[in-house]
Coordinates of C-alpha atoms in Angstrom, one line a residue:
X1 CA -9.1 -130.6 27.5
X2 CA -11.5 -131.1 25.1
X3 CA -13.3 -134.0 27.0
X4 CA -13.1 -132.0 30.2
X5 CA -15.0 -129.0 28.1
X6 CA -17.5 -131.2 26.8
X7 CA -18.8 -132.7 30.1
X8 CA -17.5 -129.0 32.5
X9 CA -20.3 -127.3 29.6
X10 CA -23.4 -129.1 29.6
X11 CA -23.0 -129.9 33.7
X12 CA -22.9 -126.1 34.0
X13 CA -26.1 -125.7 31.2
X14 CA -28.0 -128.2 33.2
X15 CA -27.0 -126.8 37.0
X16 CA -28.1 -123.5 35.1
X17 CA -31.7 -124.9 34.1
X18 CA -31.7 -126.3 38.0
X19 CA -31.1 -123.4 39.2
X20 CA -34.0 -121.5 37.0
X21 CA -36.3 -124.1 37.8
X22 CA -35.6 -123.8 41.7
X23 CA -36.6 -120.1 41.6
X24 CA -39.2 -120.0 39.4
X25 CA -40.7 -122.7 41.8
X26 CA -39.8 -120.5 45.4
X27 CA -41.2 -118.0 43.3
X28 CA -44.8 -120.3 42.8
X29 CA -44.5 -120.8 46.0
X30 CA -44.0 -117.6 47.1
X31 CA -47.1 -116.0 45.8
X32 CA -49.2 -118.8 46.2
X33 CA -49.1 -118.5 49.9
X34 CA -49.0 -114.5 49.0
X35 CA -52.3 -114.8 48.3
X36 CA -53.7 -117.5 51.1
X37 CA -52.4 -114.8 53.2
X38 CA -55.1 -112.2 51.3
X39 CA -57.4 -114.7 51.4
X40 CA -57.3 -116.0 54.6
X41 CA -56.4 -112.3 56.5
X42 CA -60.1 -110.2 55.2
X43 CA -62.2 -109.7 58.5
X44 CA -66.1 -109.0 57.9
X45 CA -65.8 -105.5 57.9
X46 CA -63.1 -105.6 55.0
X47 CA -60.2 -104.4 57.5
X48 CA -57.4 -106.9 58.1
X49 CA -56.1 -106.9 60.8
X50 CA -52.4 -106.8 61.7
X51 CA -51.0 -110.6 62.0
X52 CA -48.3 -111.3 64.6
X53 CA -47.0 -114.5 65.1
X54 CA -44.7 -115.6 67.8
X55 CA -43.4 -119.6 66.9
X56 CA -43.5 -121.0 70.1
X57 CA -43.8 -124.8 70.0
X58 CA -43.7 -125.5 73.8
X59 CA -45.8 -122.2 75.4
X60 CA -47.7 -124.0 77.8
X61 CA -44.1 -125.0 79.7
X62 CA -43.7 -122.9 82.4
X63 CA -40.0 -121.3 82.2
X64 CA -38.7 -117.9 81.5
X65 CA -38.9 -118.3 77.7
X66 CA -42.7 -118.3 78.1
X67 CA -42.5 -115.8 80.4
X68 CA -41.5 -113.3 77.7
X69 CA -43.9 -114.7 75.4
X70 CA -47.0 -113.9 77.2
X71 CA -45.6 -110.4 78.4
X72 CA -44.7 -109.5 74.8
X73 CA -47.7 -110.6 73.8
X74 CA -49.4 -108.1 76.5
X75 CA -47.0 -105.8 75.9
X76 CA -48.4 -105.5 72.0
X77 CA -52.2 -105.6 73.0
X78 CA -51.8 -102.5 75.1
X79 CA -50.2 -100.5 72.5
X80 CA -52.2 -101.7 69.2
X81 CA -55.3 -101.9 68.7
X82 CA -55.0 -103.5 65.0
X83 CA -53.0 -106.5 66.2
X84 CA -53.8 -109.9 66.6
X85 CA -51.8 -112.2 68.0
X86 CA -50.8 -115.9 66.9
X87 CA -49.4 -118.6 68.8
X88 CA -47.9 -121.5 67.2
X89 CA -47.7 -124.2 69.5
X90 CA -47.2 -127.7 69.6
X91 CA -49.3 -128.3 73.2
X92 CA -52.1 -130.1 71.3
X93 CA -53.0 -131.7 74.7
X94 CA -54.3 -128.7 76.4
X95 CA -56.7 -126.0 74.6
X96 CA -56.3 -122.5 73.5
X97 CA -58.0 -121.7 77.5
X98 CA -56.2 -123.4 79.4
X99 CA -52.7 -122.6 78.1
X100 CA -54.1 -119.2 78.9
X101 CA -55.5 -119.8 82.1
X102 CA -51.7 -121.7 82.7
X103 CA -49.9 -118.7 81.9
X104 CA -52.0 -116.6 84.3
X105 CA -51.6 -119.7 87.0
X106 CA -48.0 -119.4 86.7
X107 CA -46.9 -116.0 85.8
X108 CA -49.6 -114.0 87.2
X109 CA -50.2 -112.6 83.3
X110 CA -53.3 -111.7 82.2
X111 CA -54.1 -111.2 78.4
X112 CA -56.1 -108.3 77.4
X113 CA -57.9 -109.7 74.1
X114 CA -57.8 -113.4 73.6
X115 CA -55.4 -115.0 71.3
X116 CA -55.5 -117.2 68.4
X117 CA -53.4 -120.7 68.4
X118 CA -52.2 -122.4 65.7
X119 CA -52.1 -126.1 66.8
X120 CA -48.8 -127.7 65.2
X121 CA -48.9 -131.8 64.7
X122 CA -45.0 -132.1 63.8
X123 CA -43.3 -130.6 67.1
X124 CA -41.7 -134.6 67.5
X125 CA -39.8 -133.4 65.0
X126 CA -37.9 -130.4 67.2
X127 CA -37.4 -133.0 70.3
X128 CA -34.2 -133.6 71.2
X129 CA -34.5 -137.3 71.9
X130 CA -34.8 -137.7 68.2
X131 CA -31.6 -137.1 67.4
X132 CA -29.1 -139.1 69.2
X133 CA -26.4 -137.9 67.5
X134 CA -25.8 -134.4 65.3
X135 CA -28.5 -133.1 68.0
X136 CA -27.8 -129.3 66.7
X137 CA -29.0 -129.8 63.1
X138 CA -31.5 -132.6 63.6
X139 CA -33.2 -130.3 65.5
X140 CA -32.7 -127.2 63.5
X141 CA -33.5 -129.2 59.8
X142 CA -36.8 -130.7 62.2
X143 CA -37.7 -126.7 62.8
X144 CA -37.7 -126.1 59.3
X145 CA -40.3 -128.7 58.6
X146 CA -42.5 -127.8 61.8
X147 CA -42.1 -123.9 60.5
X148 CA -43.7 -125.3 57.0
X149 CA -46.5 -126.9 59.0
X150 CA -46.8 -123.3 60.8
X151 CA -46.1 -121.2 57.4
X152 CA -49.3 -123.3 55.4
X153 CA -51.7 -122.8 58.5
X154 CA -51.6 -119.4 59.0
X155 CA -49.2 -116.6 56.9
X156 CA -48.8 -113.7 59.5
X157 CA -47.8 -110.2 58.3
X158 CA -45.3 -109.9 61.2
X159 CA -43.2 -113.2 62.4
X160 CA -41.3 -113.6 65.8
X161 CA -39.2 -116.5 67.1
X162 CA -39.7 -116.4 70.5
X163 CA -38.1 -119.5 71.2
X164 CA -34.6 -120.2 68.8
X165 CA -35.5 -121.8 66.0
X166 CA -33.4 -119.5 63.6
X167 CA -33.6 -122.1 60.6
X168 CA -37.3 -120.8 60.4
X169 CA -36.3 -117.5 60.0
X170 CA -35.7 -117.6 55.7
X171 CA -39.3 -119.3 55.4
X172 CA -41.3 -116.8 56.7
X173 CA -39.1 -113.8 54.9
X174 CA -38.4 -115.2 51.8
X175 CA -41.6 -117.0 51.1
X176 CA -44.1 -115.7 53.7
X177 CA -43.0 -112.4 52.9
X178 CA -43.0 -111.5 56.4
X179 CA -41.1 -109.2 58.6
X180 CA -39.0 -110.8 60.6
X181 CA -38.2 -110.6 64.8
X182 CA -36.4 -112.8 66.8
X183 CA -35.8 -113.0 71.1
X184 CA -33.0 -115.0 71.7
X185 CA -32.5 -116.7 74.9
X186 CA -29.7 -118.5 74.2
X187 CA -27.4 -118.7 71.2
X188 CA -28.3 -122.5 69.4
X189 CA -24.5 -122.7 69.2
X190 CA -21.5 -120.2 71.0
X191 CA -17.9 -119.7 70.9
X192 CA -18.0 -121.1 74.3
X193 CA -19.3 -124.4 73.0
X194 CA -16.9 -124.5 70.3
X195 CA -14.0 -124.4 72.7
X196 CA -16.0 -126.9 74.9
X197 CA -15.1 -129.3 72.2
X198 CA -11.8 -127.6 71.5
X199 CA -10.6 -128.2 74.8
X200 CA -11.7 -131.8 74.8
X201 CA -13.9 -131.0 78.2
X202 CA -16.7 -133.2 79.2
X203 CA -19.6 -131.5 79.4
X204 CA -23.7 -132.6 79.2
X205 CA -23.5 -131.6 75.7
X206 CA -19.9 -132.9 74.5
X207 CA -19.9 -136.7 75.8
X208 CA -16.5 -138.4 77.5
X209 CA -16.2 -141.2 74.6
X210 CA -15.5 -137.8 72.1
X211 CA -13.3 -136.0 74.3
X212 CA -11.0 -139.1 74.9
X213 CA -10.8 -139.2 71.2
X214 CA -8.7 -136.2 69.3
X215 CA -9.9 -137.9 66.1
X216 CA -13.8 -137.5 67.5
X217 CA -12.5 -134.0 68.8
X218 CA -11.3 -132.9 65.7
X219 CA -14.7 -134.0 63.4
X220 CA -17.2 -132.5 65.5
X221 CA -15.5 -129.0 66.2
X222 CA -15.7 -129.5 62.1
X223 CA -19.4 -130.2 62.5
X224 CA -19.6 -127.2 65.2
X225 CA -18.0 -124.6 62.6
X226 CA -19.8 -125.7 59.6
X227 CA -23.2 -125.6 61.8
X228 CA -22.0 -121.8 63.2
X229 CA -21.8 -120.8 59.8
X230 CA -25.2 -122.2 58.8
X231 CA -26.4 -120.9 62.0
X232 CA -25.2 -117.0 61.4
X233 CA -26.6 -116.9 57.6
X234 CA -30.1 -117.6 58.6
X235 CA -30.2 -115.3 61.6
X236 CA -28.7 -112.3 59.9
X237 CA -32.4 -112.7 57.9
X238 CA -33.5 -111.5 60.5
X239 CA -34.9 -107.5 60.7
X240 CA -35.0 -106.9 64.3
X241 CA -32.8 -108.8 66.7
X242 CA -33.8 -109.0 70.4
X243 CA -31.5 -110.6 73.3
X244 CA -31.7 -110.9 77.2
X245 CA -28.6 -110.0 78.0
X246 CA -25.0 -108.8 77.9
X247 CA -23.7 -112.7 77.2
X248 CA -25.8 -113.8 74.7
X249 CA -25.8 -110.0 72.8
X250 CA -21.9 -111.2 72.7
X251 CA -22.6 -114.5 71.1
X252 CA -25.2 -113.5 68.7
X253 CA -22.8 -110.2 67.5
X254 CA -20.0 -113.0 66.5
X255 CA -22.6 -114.9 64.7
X256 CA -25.1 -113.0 63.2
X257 CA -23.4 -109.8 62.5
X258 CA -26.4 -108.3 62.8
X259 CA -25.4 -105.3 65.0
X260 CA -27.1 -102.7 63.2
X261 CA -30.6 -104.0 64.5
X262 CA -29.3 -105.9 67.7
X263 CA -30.6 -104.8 71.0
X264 CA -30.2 -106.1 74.5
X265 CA -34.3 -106.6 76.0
X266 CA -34.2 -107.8 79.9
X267 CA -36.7 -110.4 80.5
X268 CA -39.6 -109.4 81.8
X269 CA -39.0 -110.4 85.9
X270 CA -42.0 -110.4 88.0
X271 CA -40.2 -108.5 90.9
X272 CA -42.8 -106.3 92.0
X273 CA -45.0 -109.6 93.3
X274 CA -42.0 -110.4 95.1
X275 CA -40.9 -106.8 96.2
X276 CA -44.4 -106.8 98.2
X277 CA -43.0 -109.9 100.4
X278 CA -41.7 -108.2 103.8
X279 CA -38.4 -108.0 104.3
X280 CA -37.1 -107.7 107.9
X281 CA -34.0 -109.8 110.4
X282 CA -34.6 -113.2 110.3
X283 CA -36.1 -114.8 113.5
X284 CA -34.5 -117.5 115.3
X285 CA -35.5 -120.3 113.6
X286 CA -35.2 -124.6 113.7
X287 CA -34.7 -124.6 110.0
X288 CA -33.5 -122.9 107.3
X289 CA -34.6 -123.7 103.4
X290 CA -32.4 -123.5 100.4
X291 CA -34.5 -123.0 97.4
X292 CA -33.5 -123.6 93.3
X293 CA -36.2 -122.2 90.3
X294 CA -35.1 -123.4 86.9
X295 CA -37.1 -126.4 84.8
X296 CA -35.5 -129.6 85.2
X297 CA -33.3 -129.6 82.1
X298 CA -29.9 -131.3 81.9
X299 CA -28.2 -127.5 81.4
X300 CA -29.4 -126.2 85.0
X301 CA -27.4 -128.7 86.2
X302 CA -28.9 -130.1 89.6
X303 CA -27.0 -132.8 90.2
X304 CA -24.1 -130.1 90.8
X305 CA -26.8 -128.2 93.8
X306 CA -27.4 -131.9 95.5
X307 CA -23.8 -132.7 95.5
X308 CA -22.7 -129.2 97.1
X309 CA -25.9 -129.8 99.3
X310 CA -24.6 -133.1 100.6
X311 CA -21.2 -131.8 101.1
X312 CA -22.5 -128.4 103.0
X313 CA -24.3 -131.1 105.6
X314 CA -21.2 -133.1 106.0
X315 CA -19.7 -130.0 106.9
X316 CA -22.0 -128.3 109.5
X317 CA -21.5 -129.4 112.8
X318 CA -24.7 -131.3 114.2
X319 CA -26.1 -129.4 117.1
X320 CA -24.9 -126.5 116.5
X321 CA -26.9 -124.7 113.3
X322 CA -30.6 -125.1 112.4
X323 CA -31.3 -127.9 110.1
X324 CA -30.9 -127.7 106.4
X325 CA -33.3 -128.1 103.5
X326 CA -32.8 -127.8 100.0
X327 CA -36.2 -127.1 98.0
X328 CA -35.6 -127.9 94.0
X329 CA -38.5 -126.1 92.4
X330 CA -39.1 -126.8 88.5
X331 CA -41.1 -127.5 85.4
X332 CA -41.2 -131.0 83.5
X333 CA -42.3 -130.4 80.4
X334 CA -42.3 -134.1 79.5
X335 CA -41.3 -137.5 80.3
X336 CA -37.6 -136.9 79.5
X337 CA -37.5 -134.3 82.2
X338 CA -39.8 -136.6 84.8
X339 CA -36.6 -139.2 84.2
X340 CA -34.2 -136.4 85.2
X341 CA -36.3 -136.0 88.1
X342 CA -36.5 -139.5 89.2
X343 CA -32.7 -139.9 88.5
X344 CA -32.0 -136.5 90.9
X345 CA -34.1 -138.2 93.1
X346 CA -32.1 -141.3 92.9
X347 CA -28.5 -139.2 93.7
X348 CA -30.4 -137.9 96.6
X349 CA -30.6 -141.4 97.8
X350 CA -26.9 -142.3 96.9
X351 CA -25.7 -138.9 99.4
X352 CA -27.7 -139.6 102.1
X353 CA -29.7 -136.6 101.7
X354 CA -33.2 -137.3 100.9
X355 CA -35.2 -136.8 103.7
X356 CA -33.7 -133.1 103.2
X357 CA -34.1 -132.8 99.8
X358 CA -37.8 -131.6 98.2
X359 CA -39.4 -131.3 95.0
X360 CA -42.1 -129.2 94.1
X361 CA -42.8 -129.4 90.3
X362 CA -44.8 -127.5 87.7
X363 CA -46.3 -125.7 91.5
X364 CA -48.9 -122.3 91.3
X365 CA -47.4 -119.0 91.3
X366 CA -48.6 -118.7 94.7
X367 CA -46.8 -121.5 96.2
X368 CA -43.6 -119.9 94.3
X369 CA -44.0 -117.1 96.2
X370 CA -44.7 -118.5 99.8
X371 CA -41.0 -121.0 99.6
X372 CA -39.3 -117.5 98.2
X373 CA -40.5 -115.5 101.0
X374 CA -39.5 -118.6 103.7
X375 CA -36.1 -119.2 101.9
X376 CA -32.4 -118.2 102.8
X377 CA -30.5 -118.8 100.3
X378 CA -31.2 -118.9 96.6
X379 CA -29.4 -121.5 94.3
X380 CA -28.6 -121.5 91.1
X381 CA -25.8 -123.6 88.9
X382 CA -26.2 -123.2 85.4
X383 CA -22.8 -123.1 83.3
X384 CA -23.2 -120.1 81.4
X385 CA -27.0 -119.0 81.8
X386 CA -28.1 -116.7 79.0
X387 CA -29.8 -114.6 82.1
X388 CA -31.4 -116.0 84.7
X389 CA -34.7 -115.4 85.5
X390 CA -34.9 -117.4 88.5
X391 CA -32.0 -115.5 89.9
X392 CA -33.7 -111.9 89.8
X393 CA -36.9 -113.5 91.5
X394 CA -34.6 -115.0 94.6
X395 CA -33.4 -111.4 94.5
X396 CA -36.1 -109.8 94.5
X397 CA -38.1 -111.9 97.0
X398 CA -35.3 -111.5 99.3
X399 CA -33.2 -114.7 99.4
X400 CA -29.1 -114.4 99.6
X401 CA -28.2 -115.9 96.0
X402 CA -25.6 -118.0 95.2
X403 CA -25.4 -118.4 91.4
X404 CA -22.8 -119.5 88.4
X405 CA -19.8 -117.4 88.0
X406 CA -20.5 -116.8 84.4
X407 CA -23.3 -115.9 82.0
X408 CA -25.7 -114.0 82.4
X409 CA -25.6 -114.2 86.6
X410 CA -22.2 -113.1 86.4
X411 CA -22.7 -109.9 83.4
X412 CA -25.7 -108.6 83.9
X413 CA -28.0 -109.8 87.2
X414 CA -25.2 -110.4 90.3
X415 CA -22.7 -107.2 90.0
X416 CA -22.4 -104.4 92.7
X417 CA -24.9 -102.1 93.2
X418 CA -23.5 -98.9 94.1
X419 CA -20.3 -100.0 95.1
X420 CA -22.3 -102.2 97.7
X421 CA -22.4 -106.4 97.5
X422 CA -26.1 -107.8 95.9
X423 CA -25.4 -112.0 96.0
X424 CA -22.6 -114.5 95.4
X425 CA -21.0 -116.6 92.7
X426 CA -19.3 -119.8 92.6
X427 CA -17.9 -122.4 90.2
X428 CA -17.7 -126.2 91.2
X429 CA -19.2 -128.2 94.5
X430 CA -16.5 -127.3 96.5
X431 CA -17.2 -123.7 96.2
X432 CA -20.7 -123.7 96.2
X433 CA -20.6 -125.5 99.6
X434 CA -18.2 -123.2 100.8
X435 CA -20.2 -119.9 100.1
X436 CA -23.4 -121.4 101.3
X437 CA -21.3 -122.1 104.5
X438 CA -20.4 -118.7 104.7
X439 CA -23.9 -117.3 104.2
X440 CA -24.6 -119.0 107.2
X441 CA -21.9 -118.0 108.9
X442 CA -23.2 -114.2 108.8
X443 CA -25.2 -112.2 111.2
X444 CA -28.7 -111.9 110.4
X445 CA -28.1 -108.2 110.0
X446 CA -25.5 -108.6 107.5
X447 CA -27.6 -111.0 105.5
X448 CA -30.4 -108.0 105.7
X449 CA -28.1 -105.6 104.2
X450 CA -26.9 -108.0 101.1
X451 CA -30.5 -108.7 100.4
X452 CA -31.6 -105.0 100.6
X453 CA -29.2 -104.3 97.9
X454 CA -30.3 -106.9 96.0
X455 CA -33.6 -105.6 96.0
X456 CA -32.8 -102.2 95.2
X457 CA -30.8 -103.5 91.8
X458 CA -33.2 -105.5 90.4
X459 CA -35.8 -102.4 89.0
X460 CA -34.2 -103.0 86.1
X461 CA -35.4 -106.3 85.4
X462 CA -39.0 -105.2 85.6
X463 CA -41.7 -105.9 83.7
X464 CA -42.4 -102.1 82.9
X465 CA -38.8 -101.5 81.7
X466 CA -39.3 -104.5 79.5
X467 CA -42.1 -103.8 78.2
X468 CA -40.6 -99.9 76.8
X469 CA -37.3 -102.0 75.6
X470 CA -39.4 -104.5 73.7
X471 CA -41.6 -101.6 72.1
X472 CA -38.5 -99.8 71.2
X473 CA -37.1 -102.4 69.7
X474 CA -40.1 -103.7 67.5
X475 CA -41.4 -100.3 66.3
X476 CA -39.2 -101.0 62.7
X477 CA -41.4 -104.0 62.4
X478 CA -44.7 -101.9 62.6
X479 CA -43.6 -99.3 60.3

């Protein structure tokens, strides 16, 4: 006992002076970048003005994530006028213009002031490709670094992650001193993953050599747990939490338990561009086009819209219908993504179906619109989408859409509207095929009347009402 007390005593005297140390140097640290922020803040009239950050390493991408990032950022120029905006991006290949110019190219957004850009040189560290293995906290230990980078450059008065790096969330509160916002797309990690792994099911993000392996199994739902955990402390940092939809407010209220300042904000959807396209009966036509909109990430899960494809040809009886095309429309954001392209393009070749299988990548706004307006049938596949963007522009341009029966498709965008039938859900290639086959199978005045409905339900998703939810929801931040 006594030799246990006299190494137990001066391990906890020492873990004690640690400890002291470690937050007298936070502390250091603390008001050292305190006062850059003074410093760096003054204007030349001796007002400063109002710093907002939004930590957005990839904005120059063109999904719906930087959709809401360029409407938020409008959103908050129309309503202060002490406000300026900060990007923090890793895009170091394009300049602060053209990643403006981009957003106006693909969104049809235009910025009222300009905004300032804070160039980051560490974003490798945030790729996925890094991390073979333990993706999850590679990733979300490489944020941490690449939110140092951002903290040093500039220290805003007003932090948002616009993009899911929750790990960054403690830095700028605890030693930026900053109030802190958050826009969650898509939970880093859900229940739904967890019982992925529980159930031992292959999936894009739980590979087959693990699931044929309890003992695999069994150490990475571990992993999972102990990286939920981590996950939920650093979000609940947050002050104001902002999700886009019924599914992911679900998620991030297990996790965070954060309710208190949790609100659900609808991404902002474009639909009154696409509410301007006519809608009338079809024509009698030689061809009818089948048309996707998500980036070309693994999640979206193409392969699973070129396989029902392939299987809706085999089943239509030559002669008989109007030739099929399926139009796959989608940003790369780098060369992993081109790869997945060139791969898709490769399965295409496998089923036979390439001469009726397009690609149109990182296309203008304006081409978007013109293969919406032409389309029949919107596709979309995604396993649990967090919303679904794509899915209330195929609405709202008039397409019949067939999306994933679950997420945020499922919740939130393709439910009844009045009692009256808006679009269609389906699971697996077999009923995907099946669905599209009986799309087809209706009169051209029953397809009217689905998309008419659809059109009338998606107000809700417009940029107007996102633009008072996001205001709503930010005010404590301004106060």
């Amino acid at each position: 006992f006594r030799l246990l007390c006299s190494l137990l005593l001066p391990a906890l005297f020492l873990s004690g002076i640690l400890c002291i140390l470690l937050v007298v140097l936070l502390w250091g640290v603390r008001l050292w970048i305190q006062r850059k922020k003074q410093w760096s803040s003054a204007g030349r009239d001796g007002k400063r003005p109002l710093l907002v950050a939004f930590f957005h390493p990839y904005c120059n991408a063109g999904g719906g994530g930087e959709r809401v990032l360029w409407c938020a950022i409008r959103t908050l120029q129309k309503k202060y006028r002490n406000v300026t905006c900060v990007v923090y991006t890793g895009d170091r290949d394009a300049t602060g213009e053209e990643i403006v110019e981009g957003a106006f190219r693909r969104f049809n957004i235009k910025l009222i002031h300009p905004v300032k850009f804070v160039f980051l040189e560490k974003r490798f560290l945030v790729e996925a490709s890094l991390y073979p293995h333990f993706t999850l906290l590679g990733q979300s230990l490489g944020s941490v670094f690449l939110g140092w980078e951002a903290l040093l450059k500039c220290v805003p008065d007003i932090y948002i992650d616009s993009m899911g790096y929750a790990f960054t969330i403690p830095l700028f509160k605890y030693l930026g001193g900053c109030r802190i916002g958050c826009y969650v797309h898509y939970p880093t990690i859900s229940t739904d993953m967890l019982s992925v792994v529980r159930n031992q099911d292959t999936r894009f993000n739980n590979a087959a050599f693990i699931t044929s392996s309890p003992l695999f199994s069994k150490f990475k739902l571990a992993y999972y747990y102990f990286f939920a955990f981590m996950y939920g402390l650093v979000g609940s940092c947050s002050d104001v939490v902002m999700v886009n939809s019924s599914w992911t407010l679900n998620h991030i209220l297990s996790l965070w338990r954060a309710g208190a300042c949790t609100s659900v904000v609808y991404p902002p959807c474009d639909v009154q561009t696409f509410l301007d396209i006519p809608l009338e009966v079809e024509k009698s036509t030689s061809e009818y086009s089948i048309v996707s909109v998500s980036q070309f990430r693994p999640e979206k899960d193409h392969p699973l819209q070129i396989r029902a494809f392939a299987k809706l040809l085999k089943e239509k009886r030559v002669g008989q219908q109007p030739s099929l095309k399926l139009i796959l429309i989608g940003g790369c954001r780098n060369q992993q993504d081109e790869e997945r392209v060139n791969n898709l393009k490769c399965l295409c070749e496998e089923l036979g179906v390439s001469d009726d299988v397009i690609f149109r990548i990182n296309i203008p706004f304006e081409e978007l619109k013109r293969h919406l307006a032409e389309a029949t049938i919107g596709l979309h596949t995604m396993w649990n989408e967090h919303f679904g963007i794509g899915v209330v522009e195929c609405m709202a341009a008039g397409t019949v859409i067939l999306a994933h029966n679950s997420g945020g498709p499922k919740l939130d965008i393709v439910v009844p509207h009045e009692g009256r039938v808006t679009g269609f859900l389906a699971e697996d290639e077999d009923s995907y095929a099946d669905t599209m086959v009986y799309i087809f199978s209706l009169s051209p005045e029953k397809r009217l009347e689905i998309r008419e409905n659809a059109r009338r339900s998606v107000h809700r998703f417009s940029e107007q009402h996102f633009e008072d939810t996001f205001l709503l929801s930010v005010e404590p931040l301004f106060k």
